[in-house]
Amino acid sequence: MNTELLLEKLLEQLSKPTPVLLPVAIDLWDTRHIAAYLKRSVDTVRDDIITLPSFPRPIRLPVKGTARAQALFKAREVVAWAERQTSR
């Protein structure tokens, strides 16, 4: 790899925005974040976990038009729910 190409790739990486990490107490998670936290697939979370009656209710922020808003969940509620899921 020549120096010019290496510098281009480095500049590309440096120009990407840094993700903001919010504390669990105030963060909102989508199914991808929940799946990572629970170590499950996104499909399992969407089809089997968030549909459970005991799972926290989603927040749907208003969107313009007729599109349905993406379901977001309070991270602290998801963590609390997971901690209550102990074997009996």
Short mmCIF file of N, CA, C and O in Angstrom, two decimals:
data_model
loop_
_atom_site.label_atom_id
_atom_site.label_comp_id
_atom_site.label_asym_id
_atom_site.label_seq_id
_atom_site.Cartn_x
_atom_site.Cartn_y
_atom_site.Cartn_z
N MET A 1 0.87 -1.17 0.00
CA MET A 1 0.00 0.00 0.00
C MET A 1 0.91 1.23 0.00
O MET A 1 1.77 1.37 0.86
N ASN A 2 0.67 2.12 -0.95
CA ASN A 2 1.53 3.29 -1.00
C ASN A 2 1.11 4.33 0.04
O ASN A 2 0.02 4.27 0.60
N THR A 3 1.96 5.27 0.27
CA THR A 3 1.75 6.27 1.32
C THR A 3 0.52 7.12 1.05
O THR A 3 -0.25 7.42 1.97
N GLU A 4 0.31 7.46 -0.19
CA GLU A 4 -0.84 8.30 -0.54
C GLU A 4 -2.16 7.59 -0.21
O GLU A 4 -3.07 8.18 0.36
N LEU A 5 -2.26 6.34 -0.58
CA LEU A 5 -3.47 5.57 -0.30
C LEU A 5 -3.66 5.39 1.20
O LEU A 5 -4.78 5.51 1.72
N LEU A 6 -2.58 5.14 1.91
CA LEU A 6 -2.65 5.02 3.36
C LEU A 6 -3.13 6.31 4.01
O LEU A 6 -3.98 6.29 4.90
N LEU A 7 -2.63 7.43 3.54
CA LEU A 7 -3.07 8.73 4.08
C LEU A 7 -4.54 9.00 3.77
O LEU A 7 -5.26 9.54 4.59
N GLU A 8 -4.99 8.60 2.57
CA GLU A 8 -6.41 8.76 2.22
C GLU A 8 -7.29 7.96 3.16
O GLU A 8 -8.30 8.45 3.65
N LYS A 9 -6.90 6.72 3.41
CA LYS A 9 -7.69 5.88 4.31
C LYS A 9 -7.69 6.43 5.74
O LYS A 9 -8.71 6.41 6.41
N LEU A 10 -6.56 6.92 6.18
CA LEU A 10 -6.46 7.50 7.50
C LEU A 10 -7.34 8.74 7.62
O LEU A 10 -8.07 8.91 8.60
N LEU A 11 -7.29 9.60 6.62
CA LEU A 11 -8.12 10.80 6.61
C LEU A 11 -9.60 10.44 6.60
O LEU A 11 -10.41 11.07 7.30
N GLU A 12 -9.96 9.41 5.85
CA GLU A 12 -11.35 8.95 5.82
C GLU A 12 -11.82 8.50 7.20
O GLU A 12 -12.90 8.85 7.65
N GLN A 13 -10.98 7.76 7.89
CA GLN A 13 -11.32 7.29 9.23
C GLN A 13 -11.42 8.44 10.23
O GLN A 13 -12.31 8.47 11.08
N LEU A 14 -10.52 9.39 10.13
CA LEU A 14 -10.51 10.52 11.06
C LEU A 14 -11.68 11.47 10.82
O LEU A 14 -12.09 12.17 11.74
N SER A 15 -12.21 11.49 9.61
CA SER A 15 -13.29 12.42 9.31
C SER A 15 -14.67 11.86 9.66
O SER A 15 -15.66 12.57 9.62
N LYS A 16 -14.74 10.58 10.02
CA LYS A 16 -16.01 9.99 10.45
C LYS A 16 -16.39 10.56 11.80
O LYS A 16 -15.56 10.71 12.68
N PRO A 17 -17.69 10.84 11.99
CA PRO A 17 -18.10 11.37 13.30
C PRO A 17 -17.93 10.32 14.39
O PRO A 17 -18.16 9.14 14.18
N THR A 18 -17.53 10.78 15.55
CA THR A 18 -17.36 9.90 16.70
C THR A 18 -18.74 9.65 17.33
O THR A 18 -19.47 10.60 17.61
N PRO A 19 -19.09 8.38 17.53
CA PRO A 19 -20.40 8.12 18.15
C PRO A 19 -20.45 8.66 19.57
O PRO A 19 -19.47 8.58 20.31
N VAL A 20 -21.58 9.20 19.93
CA VAL A 20 -21.77 9.74 21.27
C VAL A 20 -22.27 8.61 22.17
O VAL A 20 -23.26 7.96 21.86
N LEU A 21 -21.56 8.36 23.24
CA LEU A 21 -21.97 7.34 24.19
C LEU A 21 -22.70 8.02 25.34
O LEU A 21 -22.12 8.85 26.05
N LEU A 22 -23.96 7.68 25.49
CA LEU A 22 -24.78 8.27 26.55
C LEU A 22 -24.88 7.31 27.72
O LEU A 22 -24.85 6.09 27.54
N PRO A 23 -25.06 7.84 28.91
CA PRO A 23 -25.26 6.97 30.07
C PRO A 23 -26.56 6.17 29.93
O PRO A 23 -27.54 6.66 29.35
N VAL A 24 -26.56 4.97 30.44
CA VAL A 24 -27.74 4.11 30.37
C VAL A 24 -28.96 4.80 30.97
O VAL A 24 -30.08 4.61 30.51
N ALA A 25 -28.75 5.64 31.94
CA ALA A 25 -29.86 6.31 32.61
C ALA A 25 -30.66 7.21 31.67
O ALA A 25 -31.84 7.47 31.92
N ILE A 26 -30.06 7.68 30.58
CA ILE A 26 -30.77 8.59 29.69
C ILE A 26 -30.81 8.12 28.23
O ILE A 26 -31.46 8.73 27.40
N ASP A 27 -30.13 7.01 27.93
CA ASP A 27 -30.05 6.55 26.54
C ASP A 27 -31.35 5.88 26.10
O ASP A 27 -32.10 5.34 26.92
N LEU A 28 -31.60 5.94 24.80
CA LEU A 28 -32.70 5.21 24.17
C LEU A 28 -32.08 4.17 23.26
O LEU A 28 -31.17 4.47 22.50
N TRP A 29 -32.59 2.94 23.32
CA TRP A 29 -32.05 1.85 22.52
C TRP A 29 -33.06 1.39 21.49
O TRP A 29 -34.27 1.33 21.75
N ASP A 30 -32.56 1.03 20.32
CA ASP A 30 -33.39 0.36 19.32
C ASP A 30 -33.14 -1.14 19.45
O ASP A 30 -32.40 -1.59 20.33
N THR A 31 -33.76 -1.93 18.58
CA THR A 31 -33.62 -3.39 18.70
C THR A 31 -32.18 -3.85 18.50
O THR A 31 -31.77 -4.85 19.09
N ARG A 32 -31.40 -3.12 17.72
CA ARG A 32 -30.00 -3.48 17.51
C ARG A 32 -29.20 -3.35 18.81
O ARG A 32 -28.41 -4.24 19.16
N HIS A 33 -29.43 -2.26 19.55
CA HIS A 33 -28.74 -2.07 20.83
C HIS A 33 -29.19 -3.11 21.86
O HIS A 33 -28.37 -3.64 22.61
N ILE A 34 -30.48 -3.38 21.88
CA ILE A 34 -31.01 -4.38 22.82
C ILE A 34 -30.41 -5.75 22.51
O ILE A 34 -30.01 -6.49 23.42
N ALA A 35 -30.34 -6.09 21.24
CA ALA A 35 -29.77 -7.38 20.83
C ALA A 35 -28.32 -7.50 21.29
O ALA A 35 -27.92 -8.55 21.81
N ALA A 36 -27.55 -6.45 21.14
CA ALA A 36 -26.15 -6.48 21.57
C ALA A 36 -26.07 -6.66 23.08
O ALA A 36 -25.26 -7.45 23.58
N TYR A 37 -26.91 -5.93 23.82
CA TYR A 37 -26.89 -6.02 25.28
C TYR A 37 -27.28 -7.42 25.76
O TYR A 37 -26.65 -7.98 26.66
N LEU A 38 -28.33 -7.99 25.14
CA LEU A 38 -28.82 -9.29 25.57
C LEU A 38 -28.07 -10.46 24.92
O LEU A 38 -28.36 -11.62 25.22
N LYS A 39 -27.16 -10.13 24.01
CA LYS A 39 -26.40 -11.15 23.27
C LYS A 39 -27.34 -12.10 22.53
O LYS A 39 -27.21 -13.32 22.58
N ARG A 40 -28.26 -11.51 21.81
CA ARG A 40 -29.22 -12.22 20.98
C ARG A 40 -29.23 -11.58 19.60
O ARG A 40 -28.76 -10.47 19.42
N SER A 41 -29.82 -12.25 18.63
CA SER A 41 -29.92 -11.67 17.30
C SER A 41 -31.01 -10.60 17.29
O SER A 41 -31.93 -10.61 18.12
N VAL A 42 -30.91 -9.71 16.33
CA VAL A 42 -31.93 -8.66 16.19
C VAL A 42 -33.28 -9.31 15.91
O VAL A 42 -34.31 -8.87 16.44
N ASP A 43 -33.30 -10.37 15.10
CA ASP A 43 -34.57 -11.06 14.81
C ASP A 43 -35.19 -11.64 16.07
O ASP A 43 -36.41 -11.54 16.27
N THR A 44 -34.38 -12.25 16.92
CA THR A 44 -34.90 -12.82 18.18
C THR A 44 -35.47 -11.72 19.06
O THR A 44 -36.55 -11.88 19.65
N VAL A 45 -34.77 -10.61 19.15
CA VAL A 45 -35.26 -9.49 19.97
C VAL A 45 -36.58 -8.97 19.41
O VAL A 45 -37.56 -8.81 20.15
N ARG A 46 -36.62 -8.74 18.12
CA ARG A 46 -37.82 -8.18 17.50
C ARG A 46 -39.01 -9.14 17.57
O ARG A 46 -40.13 -8.73 17.88
N ASP A 47 -38.77 -10.43 17.32
CA ASP A 47 -39.87 -11.38 17.23
C ASP A 47 -40.29 -12.00 18.56
O ASP A 47 -41.46 -12.31 18.76
N ASP A 48 -39.32 -12.19 19.46
CA ASP A 48 -39.61 -12.97 20.67
C ASP A 48 -39.49 -12.21 21.98
O ASP A 48 -40.12 -12.60 22.96
N ILE A 49 -38.68 -11.17 22.03
CA ILE A 49 -38.42 -10.52 23.32
C ILE A 49 -39.25 -9.26 23.51
O ILE A 49 -39.96 -9.15 24.51
N ILE A 50 -39.20 -8.33 22.57
CA ILE A 50 -39.94 -7.08 22.79
C ILE A 50 -41.45 -7.28 22.71
O ILE A 50 -42.21 -6.40 23.10
N THR A 51 -41.88 -8.45 22.24
CA THR A 51 -43.31 -8.74 22.19
C THR A 51 -43.85 -9.32 23.50
O THR A 51 -45.06 -9.48 23.65
N LEU A 52 -42.95 -9.62 24.43
CA LEU A 52 -43.38 -10.16 25.73
C LEU A 52 -44.16 -9.10 26.50
O LEU A 52 -43.76 -7.93 26.51
N PRO A 53 -45.25 -9.48 27.15
CA PRO A 53 -46.03 -8.49 27.91
C PRO A 53 -45.23 -7.81 29.02
O PRO A 53 -45.51 -6.67 29.37
N SER A 54 -44.24 -8.51 29.56
CA SER A 54 -43.45 -7.94 30.66
C SER A 54 -42.35 -6.99 30.18
O SER A 54 -41.74 -6.29 30.99
N PHE A 55 -42.09 -6.97 28.86
CA PHE A 55 -41.01 -6.12 28.34
C PHE A 55 -41.47 -4.66 28.36
O PHE A 55 -42.63 -4.36 28.14
N PRO A 56 -40.54 -3.74 28.62
CA PRO A 56 -40.91 -2.31 28.66
C PRO A 56 -41.58 -1.84 27.36
O PRO A 56 -41.26 -2.33 26.27
N ARG A 57 -42.48 -0.90 27.51
CA ARG A 57 -43.19 -0.35 26.36
C ARG A 57 -42.26 0.58 25.58
O ARG A 57 -41.44 1.29 26.17
N PRO A 58 -42.41 0.61 24.24
CA PRO A 58 -41.54 1.48 23.44
C PRO A 58 -41.98 2.93 23.47
O PRO A 58 -43.12 3.25 23.79
N ILE A 59 -41.04 3.77 23.11
CA ILE A 59 -41.30 5.19 22.89
C ILE A 59 -41.30 5.37 21.38
O ILE A 59 -40.42 4.84 20.69
N ARG A 60 -42.25 6.09 20.85
CA ARG A 60 -42.27 6.37 19.42
C ARG A 60 -42.32 7.88 19.26
O ARG A 60 -43.34 8.51 19.49
N LEU A 61 -41.18 8.43 18.87
CA LEU A 61 -41.10 9.88 18.67
C LEU A 61 -41.86 10.25 17.41
O LEU A 61 -41.86 9.50 16.43
N PRO A 62 -42.53 11.40 17.41
CA PRO A 62 -43.32 11.77 16.24
C PRO A 62 -42.44 11.99 15.01
O PRO A 62 -41.31 12.48 15.12
N VAL A 63 -42.97 11.57 13.86
CA VAL A 63 -42.29 11.79 12.59
C VAL A 63 -43.26 12.43 11.62
O VAL A 63 -44.47 12.25 11.72
N LYS A 64 -42.72 13.17 10.69
CA LYS A 64 -43.54 13.84 9.69
C LYS A 64 -44.02 12.82 8.66
O LYS A 64 -43.29 11.90 8.31
N GLY A 65 -45.23 12.98 8.20
CA GLY A 65 -45.75 12.09 7.18
C GLY A 65 -46.46 10.90 7.78
O GLY A 65 -46.84 10.88 8.94
N THR A 66 -46.59 9.87 6.98
CA THR A 66 -47.36 8.69 7.41
C THR A 66 -46.48 7.56 7.92
O THR A 66 -46.99 6.54 8.35
N ALA A 67 -45.17 7.72 7.84
CA ALA A 67 -44.28 6.66 8.30
C ALA A 67 -44.43 6.43 9.79
O ALA A 67 -44.58 7.38 10.57
N ARG A 68 -44.41 5.18 10.17
CA ARG A 68 -44.50 4.85 11.59
C ARG A 68 -43.14 5.08 12.24
O ARG A 68 -42.11 4.67 11.72
N ALA A 69 -43.17 5.69 13.38
CA ALA A 69 -41.92 5.99 14.08
C ALA A 69 -41.25 4.72 14.57
O ALA A 69 -41.91 3.75 14.94
N GLN A 70 -39.94 4.72 14.58
CA GLN A 70 -39.16 3.60 15.06
C GLN A 70 -39.36 3.43 16.56
O GLN A 70 -39.38 4.40 17.31
N ALA A 71 -39.48 2.19 16.99
CA ALA A 71 -39.62 1.91 18.41
C ALA A 71 -38.27 2.09 19.10
O ALA A 71 -37.27 1.53 18.68
N LEU A 72 -38.28 2.89 20.15
CA LEU A 72 -37.09 3.08 20.99
C LEU A 72 -37.47 2.72 22.41
O LEU A 72 -38.61 2.90 22.83
N PHE A 73 -36.50 2.22 23.14
CA PHE A 73 -36.76 1.77 24.50
C PHE A 73 -35.79 2.45 25.45
O PHE A 73 -34.63 2.65 25.11
N LYS A 74 -36.28 2.81 26.64
CA LYS A 74 -35.40 3.40 27.64
C LYS A 74 -34.41 2.33 28.08
O LYS A 74 -34.80 1.26 28.56
N ALA A 75 -33.13 2.62 27.90
CA ALA A 75 -32.09 1.64 28.21
C ALA A 75 -32.18 1.17 29.66
O ALA A 75 -32.04 -0.02 29.94
N ARG A 76 -32.43 2.09 30.57
CA ARG A 76 -32.47 1.72 32.00
C ARG A 76 -33.60 0.73 32.27
O ARG A 76 -33.47 -0.16 33.10
N GLU A 77 -34.73 0.86 31.54
CA GLU A 77 -35.84 -0.08 31.72
C GLU A 77 -35.51 -1.45 31.16
O GLU A 77 -35.91 -2.47 31.72
N VAL A 78 -34.79 -1.49 30.05
CA VAL A 78 -34.38 -2.76 29.45
C VAL A 78 -33.41 -3.48 30.40
O VAL A 78 -33.55 -4.68 30.65
N VAL A 79 -32.47 -2.75 30.95
CA VAL A 79 -31.51 -3.34 31.89
C VAL A 79 -32.24 -3.87 33.13
O VAL A 79 -31.99 -4.99 33.58
N ALA A 80 -33.16 -3.09 33.66
CA ALA A 80 -33.92 -3.52 34.84
C ALA A 80 -34.74 -4.77 34.52
O ALA A 80 -34.81 -5.71 35.33
N TRP A 81 -35.36 -4.80 33.33
CA TRP A 81 -36.14 -5.96 32.91
C TRP A 81 -35.24 -7.20 32.85
O TRP A 81 -35.61 -8.26 33.35
N ALA A 82 -34.08 -7.06 32.23
CA ALA A 82 -33.16 -8.19 32.08
C ALA A 82 -32.72 -8.70 33.45
O ALA A 82 -32.61 -9.91 33.66
N GLU A 83 -32.47 -7.80 34.38
CA GLU A 83 -32.03 -8.22 35.71
C GLU A 83 -33.13 -8.95 36.47
O GLU A 83 -32.84 -9.76 37.36
N ARG A 84 -34.39 -8.68 36.14
CA ARG A 84 -35.51 -9.39 36.79
C ARG A 84 -35.71 -10.81 36.23
O ARG A 84 -36.44 -11.59 36.80
N GLN A 85 -35.07 -11.11 35.10
CA GLN A 85 -35.26 -12.41 34.44
C GLN A 85 -34.30 -13.44 35.02
O GLN A 85 -33.37 -13.89 34.38
N THR A 86 -34.53 -13.80 36.26
CA THR A 86 -33.66 -14.79 36.91
C THR A 86 -34.34 -16.16 36.89
O THR A 86 -35.57 -16.24 36.90
N SER A 87 -33.55 -17.20 36.89
CA SER A 87 -34.11 -18.55 36.95
C SER A 87 -34.74 -18.77 38.30
O SER A 87 -34.20 -18.38 39.33
N ARG A 88 -35.87 -19.39 38.29
CA ARG A 88 -36.57 -19.65 39.56
C ARG A 88 -36.50 -21.10 39.91
O ARG A 88 -36.33 -21.98 39.23
#
